[in-house]
PDB file of C-alpha atoms in Angstrom:
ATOM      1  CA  UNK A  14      51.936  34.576  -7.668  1.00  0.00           C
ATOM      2  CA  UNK A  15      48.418  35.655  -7.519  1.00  0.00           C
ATOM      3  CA  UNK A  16      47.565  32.656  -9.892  1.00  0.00           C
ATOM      4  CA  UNK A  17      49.061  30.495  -7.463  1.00  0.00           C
ATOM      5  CA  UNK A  18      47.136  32.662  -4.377  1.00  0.00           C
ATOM      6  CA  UNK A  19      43.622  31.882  -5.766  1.00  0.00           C
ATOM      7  CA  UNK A  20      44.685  27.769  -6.145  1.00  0.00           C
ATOM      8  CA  UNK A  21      45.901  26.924  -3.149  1.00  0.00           C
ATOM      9  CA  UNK A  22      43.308  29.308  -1.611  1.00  0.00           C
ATOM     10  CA  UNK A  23      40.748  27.016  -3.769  1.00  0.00           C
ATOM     11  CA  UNK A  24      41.906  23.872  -2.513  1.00  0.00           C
ATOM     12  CA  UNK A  25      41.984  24.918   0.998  1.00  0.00           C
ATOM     13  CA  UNK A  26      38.702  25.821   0.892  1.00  0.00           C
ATOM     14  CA  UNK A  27      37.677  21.837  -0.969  1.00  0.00           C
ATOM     15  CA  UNK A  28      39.474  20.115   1.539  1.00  0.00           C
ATOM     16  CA  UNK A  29      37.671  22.542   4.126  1.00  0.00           C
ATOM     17  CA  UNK A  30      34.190  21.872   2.827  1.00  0.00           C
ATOM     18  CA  UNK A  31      34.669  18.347   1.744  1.00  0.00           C
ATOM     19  CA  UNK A  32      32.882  16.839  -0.527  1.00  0.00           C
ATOM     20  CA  UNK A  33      29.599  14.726  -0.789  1.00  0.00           C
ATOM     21  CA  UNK A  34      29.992  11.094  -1.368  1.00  0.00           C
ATOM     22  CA  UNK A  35      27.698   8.046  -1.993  1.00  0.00           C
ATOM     23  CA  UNK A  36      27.607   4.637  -0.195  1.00  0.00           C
ATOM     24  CA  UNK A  37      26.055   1.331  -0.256  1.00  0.00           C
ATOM     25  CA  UNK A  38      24.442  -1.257   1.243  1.00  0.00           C
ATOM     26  CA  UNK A  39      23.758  -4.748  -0.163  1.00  0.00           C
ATOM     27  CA  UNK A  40      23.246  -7.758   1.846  1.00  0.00           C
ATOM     28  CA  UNK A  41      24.630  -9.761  -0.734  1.00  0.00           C
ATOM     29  CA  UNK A  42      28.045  -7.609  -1.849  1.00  0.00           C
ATOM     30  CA  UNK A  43      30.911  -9.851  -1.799  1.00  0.00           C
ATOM     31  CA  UNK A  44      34.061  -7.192  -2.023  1.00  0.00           C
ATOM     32  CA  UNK A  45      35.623  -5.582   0.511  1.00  0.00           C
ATOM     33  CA  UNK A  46      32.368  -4.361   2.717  1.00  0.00           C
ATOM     34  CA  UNK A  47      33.593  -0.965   3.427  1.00  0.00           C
ATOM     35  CA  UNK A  48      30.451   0.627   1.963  1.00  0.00           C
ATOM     36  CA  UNK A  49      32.416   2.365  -0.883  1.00  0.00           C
ATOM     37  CA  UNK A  50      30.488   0.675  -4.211  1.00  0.00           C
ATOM     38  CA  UNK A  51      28.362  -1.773  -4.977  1.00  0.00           C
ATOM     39  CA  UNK A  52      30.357  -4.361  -5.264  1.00  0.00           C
ATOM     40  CA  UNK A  53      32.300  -3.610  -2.044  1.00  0.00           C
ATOM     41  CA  UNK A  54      28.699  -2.287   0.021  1.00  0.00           C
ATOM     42  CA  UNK A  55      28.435  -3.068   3.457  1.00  0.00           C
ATOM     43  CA  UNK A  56      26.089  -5.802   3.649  1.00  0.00           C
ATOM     44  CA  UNK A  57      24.009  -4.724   7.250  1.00  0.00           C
ATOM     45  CA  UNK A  58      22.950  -1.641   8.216  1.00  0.00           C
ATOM     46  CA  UNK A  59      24.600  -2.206  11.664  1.00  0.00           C
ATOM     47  CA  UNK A  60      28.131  -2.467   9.627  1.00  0.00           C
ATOM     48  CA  UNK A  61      27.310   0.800   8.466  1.00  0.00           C
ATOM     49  CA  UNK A  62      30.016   3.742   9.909  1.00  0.00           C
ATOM     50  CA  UNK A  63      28.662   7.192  10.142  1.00  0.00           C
ATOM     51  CA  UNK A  64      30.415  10.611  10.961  1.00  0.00           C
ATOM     52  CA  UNK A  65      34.026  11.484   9.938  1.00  0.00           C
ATOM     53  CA  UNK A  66      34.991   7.710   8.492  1.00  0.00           C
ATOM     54  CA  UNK A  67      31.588   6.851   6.795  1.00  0.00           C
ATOM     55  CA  UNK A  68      28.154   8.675   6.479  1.00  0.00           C
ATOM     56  CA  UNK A  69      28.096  12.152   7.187  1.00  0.00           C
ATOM     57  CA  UNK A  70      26.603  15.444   6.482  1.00  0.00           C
ATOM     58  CA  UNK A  71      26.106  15.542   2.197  1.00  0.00           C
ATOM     59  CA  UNK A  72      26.231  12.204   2.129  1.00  0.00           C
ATOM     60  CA  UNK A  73      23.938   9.935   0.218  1.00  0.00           C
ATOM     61  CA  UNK A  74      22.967   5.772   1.549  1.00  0.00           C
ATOM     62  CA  UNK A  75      21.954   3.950  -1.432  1.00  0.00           C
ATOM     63  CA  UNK A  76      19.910   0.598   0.087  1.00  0.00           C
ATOM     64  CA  UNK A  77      20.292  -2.173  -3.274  1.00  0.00           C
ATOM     65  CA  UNK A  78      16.676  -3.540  -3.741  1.00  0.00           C
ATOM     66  CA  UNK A  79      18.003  -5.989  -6.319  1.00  0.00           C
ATOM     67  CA  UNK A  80      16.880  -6.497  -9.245  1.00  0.00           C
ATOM     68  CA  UNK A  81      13.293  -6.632  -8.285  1.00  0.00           C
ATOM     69  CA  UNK A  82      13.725  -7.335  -4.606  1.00  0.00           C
ATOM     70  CA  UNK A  83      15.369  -7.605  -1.438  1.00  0.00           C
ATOM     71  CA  UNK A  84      14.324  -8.114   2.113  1.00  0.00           C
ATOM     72  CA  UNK A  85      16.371  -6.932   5.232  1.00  0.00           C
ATOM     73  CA  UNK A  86      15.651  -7.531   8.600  1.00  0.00           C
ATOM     74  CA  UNK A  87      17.621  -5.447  10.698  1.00  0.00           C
ATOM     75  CA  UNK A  88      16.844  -2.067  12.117  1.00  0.00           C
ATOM     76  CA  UNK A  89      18.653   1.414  10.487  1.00  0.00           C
ATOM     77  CA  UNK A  90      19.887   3.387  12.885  1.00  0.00           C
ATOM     78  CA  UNK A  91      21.194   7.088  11.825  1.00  0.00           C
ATOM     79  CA  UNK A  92      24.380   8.019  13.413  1.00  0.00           C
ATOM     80  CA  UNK A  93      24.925  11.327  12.036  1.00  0.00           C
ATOM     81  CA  UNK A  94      23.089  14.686  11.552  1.00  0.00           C
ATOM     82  CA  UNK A  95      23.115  16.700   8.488  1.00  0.00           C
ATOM     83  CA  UNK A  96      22.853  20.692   8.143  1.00  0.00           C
ATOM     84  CA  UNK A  97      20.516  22.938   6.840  1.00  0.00           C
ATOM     85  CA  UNK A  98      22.738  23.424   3.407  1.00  0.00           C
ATOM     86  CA  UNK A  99      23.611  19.493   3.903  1.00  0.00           C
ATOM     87  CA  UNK A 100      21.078  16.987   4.553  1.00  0.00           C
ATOM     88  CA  UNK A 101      21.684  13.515   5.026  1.00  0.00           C
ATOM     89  CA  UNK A 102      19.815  11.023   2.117  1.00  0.00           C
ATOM     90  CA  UNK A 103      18.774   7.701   2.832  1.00  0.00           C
ATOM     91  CA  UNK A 104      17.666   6.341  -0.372  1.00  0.00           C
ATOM     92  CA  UNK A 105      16.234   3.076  -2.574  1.00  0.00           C
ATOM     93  CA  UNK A 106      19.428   1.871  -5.211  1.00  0.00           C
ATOM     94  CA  UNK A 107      18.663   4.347  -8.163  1.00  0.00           C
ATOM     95  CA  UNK A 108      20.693   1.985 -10.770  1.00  0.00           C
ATOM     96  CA  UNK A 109      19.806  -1.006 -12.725  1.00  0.00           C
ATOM     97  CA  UNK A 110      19.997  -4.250 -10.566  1.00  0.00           C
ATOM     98  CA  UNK A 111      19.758  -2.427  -7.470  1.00  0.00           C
ATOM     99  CA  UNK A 112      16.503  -0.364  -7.841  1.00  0.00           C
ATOM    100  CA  UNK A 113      14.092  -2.794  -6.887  1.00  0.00           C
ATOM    101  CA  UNK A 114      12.099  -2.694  -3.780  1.00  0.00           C
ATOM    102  CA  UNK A 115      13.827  -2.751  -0.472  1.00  0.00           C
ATOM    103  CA  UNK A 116      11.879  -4.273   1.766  1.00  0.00           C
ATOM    104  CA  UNK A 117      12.357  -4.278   5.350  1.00  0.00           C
ATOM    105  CA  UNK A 118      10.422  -6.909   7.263  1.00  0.00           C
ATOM    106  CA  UNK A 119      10.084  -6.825  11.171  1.00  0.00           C
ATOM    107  CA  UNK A 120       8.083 -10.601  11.262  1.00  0.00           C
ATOM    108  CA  UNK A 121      10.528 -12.228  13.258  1.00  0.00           C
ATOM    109  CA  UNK A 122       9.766 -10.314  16.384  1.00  0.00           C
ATOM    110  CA  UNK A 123       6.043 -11.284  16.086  1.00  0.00           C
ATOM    111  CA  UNK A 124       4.231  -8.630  18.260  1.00  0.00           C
ATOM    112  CA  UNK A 125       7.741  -7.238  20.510  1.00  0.00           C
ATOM    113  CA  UNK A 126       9.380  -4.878  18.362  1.00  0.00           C
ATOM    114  CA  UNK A 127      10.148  -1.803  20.336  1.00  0.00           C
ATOM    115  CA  UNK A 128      11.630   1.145  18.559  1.00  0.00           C
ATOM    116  CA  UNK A 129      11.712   2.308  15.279  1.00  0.00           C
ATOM    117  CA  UNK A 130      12.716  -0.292  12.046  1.00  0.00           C
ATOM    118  CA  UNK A 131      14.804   3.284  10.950  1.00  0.00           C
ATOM    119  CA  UNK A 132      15.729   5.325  13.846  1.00  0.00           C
ATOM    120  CA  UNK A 133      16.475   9.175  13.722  1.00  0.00           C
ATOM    121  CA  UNK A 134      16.402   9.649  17.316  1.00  0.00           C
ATOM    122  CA  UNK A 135      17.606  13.111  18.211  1.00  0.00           C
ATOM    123  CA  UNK A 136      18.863  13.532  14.591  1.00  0.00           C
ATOM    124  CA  UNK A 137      18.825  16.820  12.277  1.00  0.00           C
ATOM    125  CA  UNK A 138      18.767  17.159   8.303  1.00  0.00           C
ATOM    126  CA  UNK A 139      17.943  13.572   7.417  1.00  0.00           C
ATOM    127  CA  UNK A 140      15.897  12.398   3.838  1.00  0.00           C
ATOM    128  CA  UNK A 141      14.697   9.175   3.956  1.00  0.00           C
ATOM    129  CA  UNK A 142      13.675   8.538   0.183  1.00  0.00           C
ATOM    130  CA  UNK A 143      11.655   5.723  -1.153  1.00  0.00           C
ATOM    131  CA  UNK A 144      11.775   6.857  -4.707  1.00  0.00           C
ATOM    132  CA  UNK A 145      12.642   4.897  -7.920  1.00  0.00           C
ATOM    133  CA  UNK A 146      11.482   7.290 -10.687  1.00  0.00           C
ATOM    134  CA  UNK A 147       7.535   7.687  -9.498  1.00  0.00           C
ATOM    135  CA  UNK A 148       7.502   4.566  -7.741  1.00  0.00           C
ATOM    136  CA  UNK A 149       7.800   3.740  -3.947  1.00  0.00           C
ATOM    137  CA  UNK A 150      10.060   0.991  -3.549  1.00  0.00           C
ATOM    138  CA  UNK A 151      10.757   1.094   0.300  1.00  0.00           C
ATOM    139  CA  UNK A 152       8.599  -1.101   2.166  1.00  0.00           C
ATOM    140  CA  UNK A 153       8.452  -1.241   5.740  1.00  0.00           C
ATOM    141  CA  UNK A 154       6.234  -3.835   6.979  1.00  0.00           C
ATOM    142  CA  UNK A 155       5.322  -6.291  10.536  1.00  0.00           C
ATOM    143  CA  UNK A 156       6.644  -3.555  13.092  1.00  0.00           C
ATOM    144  CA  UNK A 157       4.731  -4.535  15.761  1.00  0.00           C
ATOM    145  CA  UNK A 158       4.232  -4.074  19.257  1.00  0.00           C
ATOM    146  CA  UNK A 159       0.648  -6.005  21.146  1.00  0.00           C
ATOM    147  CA  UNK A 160       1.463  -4.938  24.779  1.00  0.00           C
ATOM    148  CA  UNK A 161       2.912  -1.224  23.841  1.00  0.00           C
ATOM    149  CA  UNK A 162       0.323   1.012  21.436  1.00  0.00           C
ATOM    150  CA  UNK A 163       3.327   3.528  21.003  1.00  0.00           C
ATOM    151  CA  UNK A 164       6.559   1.218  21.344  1.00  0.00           C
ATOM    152  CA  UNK A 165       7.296  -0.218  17.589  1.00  0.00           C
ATOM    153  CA  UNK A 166       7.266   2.332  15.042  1.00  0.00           C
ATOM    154  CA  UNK A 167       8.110   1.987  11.168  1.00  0.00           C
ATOM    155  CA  UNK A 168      10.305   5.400  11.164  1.00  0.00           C
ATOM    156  CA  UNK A 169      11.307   7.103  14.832  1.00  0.00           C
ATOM    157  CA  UNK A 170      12.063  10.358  15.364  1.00  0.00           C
ATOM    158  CA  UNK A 171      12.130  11.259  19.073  1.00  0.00           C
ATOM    159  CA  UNK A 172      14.001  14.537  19.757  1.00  0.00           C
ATOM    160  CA  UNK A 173      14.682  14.935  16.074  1.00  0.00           C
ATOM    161  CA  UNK A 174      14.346  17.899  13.903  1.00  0.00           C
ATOM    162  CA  UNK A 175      14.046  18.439   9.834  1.00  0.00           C
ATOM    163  CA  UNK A 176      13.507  14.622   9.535  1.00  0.00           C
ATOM    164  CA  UNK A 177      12.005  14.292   5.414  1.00  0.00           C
ATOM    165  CA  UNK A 178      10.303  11.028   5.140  1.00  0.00           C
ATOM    166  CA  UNK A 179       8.717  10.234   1.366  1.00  0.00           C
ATOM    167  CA  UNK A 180       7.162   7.484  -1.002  1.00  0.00           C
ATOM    168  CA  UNK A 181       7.387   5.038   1.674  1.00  0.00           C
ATOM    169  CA  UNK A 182       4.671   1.867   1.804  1.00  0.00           C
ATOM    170  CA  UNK A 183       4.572   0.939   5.576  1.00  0.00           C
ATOM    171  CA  UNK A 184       2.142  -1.879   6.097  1.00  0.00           C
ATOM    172  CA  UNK A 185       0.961  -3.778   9.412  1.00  0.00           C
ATOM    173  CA  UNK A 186       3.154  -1.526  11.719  1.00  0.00           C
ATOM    174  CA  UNK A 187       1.714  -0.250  15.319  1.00  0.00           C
ATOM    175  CA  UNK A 188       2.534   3.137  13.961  1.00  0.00           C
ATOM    176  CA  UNK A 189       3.761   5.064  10.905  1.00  0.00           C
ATOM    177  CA  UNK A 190       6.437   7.460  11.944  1.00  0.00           C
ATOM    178  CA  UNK A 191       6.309   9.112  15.174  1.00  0.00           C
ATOM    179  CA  UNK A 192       8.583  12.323  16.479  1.00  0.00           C
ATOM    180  CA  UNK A 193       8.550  14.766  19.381  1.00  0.00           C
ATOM    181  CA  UNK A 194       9.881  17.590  20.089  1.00  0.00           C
ATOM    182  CA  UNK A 195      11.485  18.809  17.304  1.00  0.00           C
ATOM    183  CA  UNK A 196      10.444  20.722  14.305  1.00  0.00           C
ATOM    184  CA  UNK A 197      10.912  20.737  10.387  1.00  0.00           C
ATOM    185  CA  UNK A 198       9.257  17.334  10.227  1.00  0.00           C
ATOM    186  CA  UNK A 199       7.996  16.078   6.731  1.00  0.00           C
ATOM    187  CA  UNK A 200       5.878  12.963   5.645  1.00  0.00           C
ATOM    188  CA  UNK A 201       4.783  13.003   1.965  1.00  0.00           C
ATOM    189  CA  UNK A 202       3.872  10.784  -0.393  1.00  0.00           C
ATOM    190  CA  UNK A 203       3.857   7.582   1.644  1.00  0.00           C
ATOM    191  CA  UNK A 204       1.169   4.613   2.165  1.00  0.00           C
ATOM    192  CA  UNK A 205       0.533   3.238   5.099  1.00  0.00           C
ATOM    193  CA  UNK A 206      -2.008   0.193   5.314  1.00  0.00           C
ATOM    194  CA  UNK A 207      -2.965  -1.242   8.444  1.00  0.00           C
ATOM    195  CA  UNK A 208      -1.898   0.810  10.738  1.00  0.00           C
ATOM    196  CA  UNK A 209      -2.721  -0.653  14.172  1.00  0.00           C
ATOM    197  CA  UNK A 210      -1.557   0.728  17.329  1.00  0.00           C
ATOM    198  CA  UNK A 211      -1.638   4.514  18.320  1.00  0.00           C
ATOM    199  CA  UNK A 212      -0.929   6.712  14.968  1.00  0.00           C
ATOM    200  CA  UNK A 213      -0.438   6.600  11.563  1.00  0.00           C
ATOM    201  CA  UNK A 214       1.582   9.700  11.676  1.00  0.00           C
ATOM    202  CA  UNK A 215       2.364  11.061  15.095  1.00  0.00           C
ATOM    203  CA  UNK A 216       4.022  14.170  15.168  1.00  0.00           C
ATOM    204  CA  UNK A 217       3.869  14.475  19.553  1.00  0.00           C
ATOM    205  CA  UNK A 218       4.625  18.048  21.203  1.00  0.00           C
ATOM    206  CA  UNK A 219       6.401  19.244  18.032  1.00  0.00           C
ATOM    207  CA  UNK A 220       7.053  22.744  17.706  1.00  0.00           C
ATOM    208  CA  UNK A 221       6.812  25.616  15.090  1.00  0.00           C
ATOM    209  CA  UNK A 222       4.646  27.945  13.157  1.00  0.00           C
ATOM    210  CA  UNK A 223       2.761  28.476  10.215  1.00  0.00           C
ATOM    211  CA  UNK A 224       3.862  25.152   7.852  1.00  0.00           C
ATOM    212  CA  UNK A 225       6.857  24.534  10.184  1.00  0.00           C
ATOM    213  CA  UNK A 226       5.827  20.582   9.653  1.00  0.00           C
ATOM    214  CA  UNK A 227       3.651  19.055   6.954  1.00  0.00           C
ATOM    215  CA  UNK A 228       1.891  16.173   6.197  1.00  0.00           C
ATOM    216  CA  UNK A 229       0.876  15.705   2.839  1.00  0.00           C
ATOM    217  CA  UNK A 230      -0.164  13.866  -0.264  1.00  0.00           C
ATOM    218  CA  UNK A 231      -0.547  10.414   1.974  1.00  0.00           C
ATOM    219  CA  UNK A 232      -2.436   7.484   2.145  1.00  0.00           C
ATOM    220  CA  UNK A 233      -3.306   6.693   5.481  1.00  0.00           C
ATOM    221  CA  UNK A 234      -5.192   3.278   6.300  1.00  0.00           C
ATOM    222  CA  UNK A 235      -6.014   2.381   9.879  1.00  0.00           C
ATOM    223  CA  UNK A 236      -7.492  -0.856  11.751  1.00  0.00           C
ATOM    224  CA  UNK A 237     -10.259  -0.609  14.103  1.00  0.00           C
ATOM    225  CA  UNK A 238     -11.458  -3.308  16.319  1.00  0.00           C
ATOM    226  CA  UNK A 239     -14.777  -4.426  14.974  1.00  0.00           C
ATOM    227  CA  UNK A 240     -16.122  -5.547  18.791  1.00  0.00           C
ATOM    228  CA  UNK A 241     -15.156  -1.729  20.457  1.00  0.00           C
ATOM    229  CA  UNK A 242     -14.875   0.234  17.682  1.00  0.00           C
ATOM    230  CA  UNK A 243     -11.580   1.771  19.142  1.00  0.00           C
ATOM    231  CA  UNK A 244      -8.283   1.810  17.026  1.00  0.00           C
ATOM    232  CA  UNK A 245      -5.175   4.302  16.089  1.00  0.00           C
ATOM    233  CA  UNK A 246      -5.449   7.972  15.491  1.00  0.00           C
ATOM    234  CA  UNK A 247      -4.727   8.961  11.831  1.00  0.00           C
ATOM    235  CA  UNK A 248      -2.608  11.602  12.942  1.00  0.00           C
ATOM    236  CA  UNK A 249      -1.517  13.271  16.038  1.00  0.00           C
ATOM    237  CA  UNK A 250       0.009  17.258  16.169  1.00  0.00           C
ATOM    238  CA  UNK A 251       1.321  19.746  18.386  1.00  0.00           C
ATOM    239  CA  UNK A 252       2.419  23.183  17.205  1.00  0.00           C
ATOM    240  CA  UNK A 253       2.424  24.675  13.708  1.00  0.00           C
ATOM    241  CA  UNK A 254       1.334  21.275  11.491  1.00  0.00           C
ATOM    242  CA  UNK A 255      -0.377  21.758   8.038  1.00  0.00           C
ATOM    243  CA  UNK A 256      -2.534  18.857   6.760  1.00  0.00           C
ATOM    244  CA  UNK A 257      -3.816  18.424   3.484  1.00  0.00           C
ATOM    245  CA  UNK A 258      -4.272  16.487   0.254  1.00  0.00           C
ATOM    246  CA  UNK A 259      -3.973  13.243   2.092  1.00  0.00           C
ATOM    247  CA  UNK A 260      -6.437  10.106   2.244  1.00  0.00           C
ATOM    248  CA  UNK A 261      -7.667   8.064   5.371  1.00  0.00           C
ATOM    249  CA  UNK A 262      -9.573   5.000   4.985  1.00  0.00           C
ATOM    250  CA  UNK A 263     -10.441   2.855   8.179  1.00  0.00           C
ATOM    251  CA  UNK A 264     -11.002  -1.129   8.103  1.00  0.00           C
ATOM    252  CA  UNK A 265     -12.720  -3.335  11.202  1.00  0.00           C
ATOM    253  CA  UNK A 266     -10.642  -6.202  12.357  1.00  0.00           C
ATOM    254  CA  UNK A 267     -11.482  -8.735  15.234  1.00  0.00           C
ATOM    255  CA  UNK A 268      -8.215  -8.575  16.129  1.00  0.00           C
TER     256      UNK A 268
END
């Protein structure tokens, strides 16, 4: 009897917890399209289902890059939050013939975009990971904004807290990632290039102490207009923000 206690107590305690599970995207999956496998991924990120019947707190998104490359044009939009013990992971396809470089490209909207090509909006315990082995293989690139220095952002993060972004390229975006008013906000091992509206990496009226937020081990490039001389801040902080091992190079542009 006690055998049978400590099992059933066991199980109770699975089916409590749950477990973590993986899903897929892949514009190109031809299956079913419930997000289960690769062959049966959903093929958009707005197909994607979050919470209780799809992506939730554990969970791992697996974006296919192809074999060398894929390009999707379509905004992310997080619909769930993680915990502290459970984040949410966004990630680049870590098998073979989906680990290539996903490449998000924002070109169609010319110079409109407004909000964030991945959005974490008043999200909690979210990864967003760029990572194939030591290589960055998420690109987000063209998210642009001409009338609106702080309207098109590569990642958003407005209200969100413990957002983990890493070995991203973002190129020829207005800004990098932007947040505010949160705390436990990461950005590591990313390159940005031509960064050219208000921030590379704006962490607004966040909150915290000592380390609460970091910003580390990135590349940072900014344009400046070559006429004025005026351009994008390579980072903006509020409260408790370390800073270091990072790189900032600025380039003129008469643009």
């Amino acid at each position: 009897m006690k055998k049978i206690s400590l099992i059933a107590l066991f199980l109770s305690l699975s089916f409590a917890h749950g477990y973590a599970a993986n899903w897929y995207v892949d514009r190109d999956a031809a299956g079913a399209n419930n997000g289960t496998s690769w062959a049966n991924a959903w093929t958009s990120f707005s197909n994607v289902a979050w919470g209780s019947n799809g992506v939730k707190a554990g969970d791992t998104l697996y974006i296919s890059g192809g074999s060398s490359s894929k390009t999707y044009t379509s905004r992310l939009v997080v619909g769930a939050n993680g915990t502290a013990s459970s984040r949410i992971t966004i990630r680049v396809g870590q098998d073979a013939g989906h680990n290539g470089e996903v490449i998000m490209d924002f070109s169609s909207l010319g110079e409109s975009m407004d909000g964030g090509a991945i959005e974490c909006n008043s999200r909690s315990y979210i990864t967003i990971d760029g990572s194939v082995g030591s290589s960055r293989r998420l690109t987000i690139k063209n998210v642009r904004n001409s009338g609106n220095n702080t309207a098109a952002k590569a990642i958003s993060a407005a209200s969100g807290s413990y957002i983990t972004v890493q070995y991203l390229n973002i190129d020829n975006c207005s800004n990098g990632f932007r947040s505010s008013y949160g705390t436990g906000f990461i950005v590591a091992y990313c390159n940005l290039t031509n960064i050219r509206g208000d921030s590379g990496i704006g962490y607004v009226q966040c909150e915290g102490t000592w380390d609460a937020n970091l910003i580390h081990h990135n590349h940072i490039g900014l344009l400046a207009n070559s006429s004025t001389k005026y351009g994008p801040d390579g980072v903006q902080i509020g409260h408790g923000v370390s800073i270091h091992d990072n790189t900032f190079r600025v380039d003129m542009t008469s643009q």
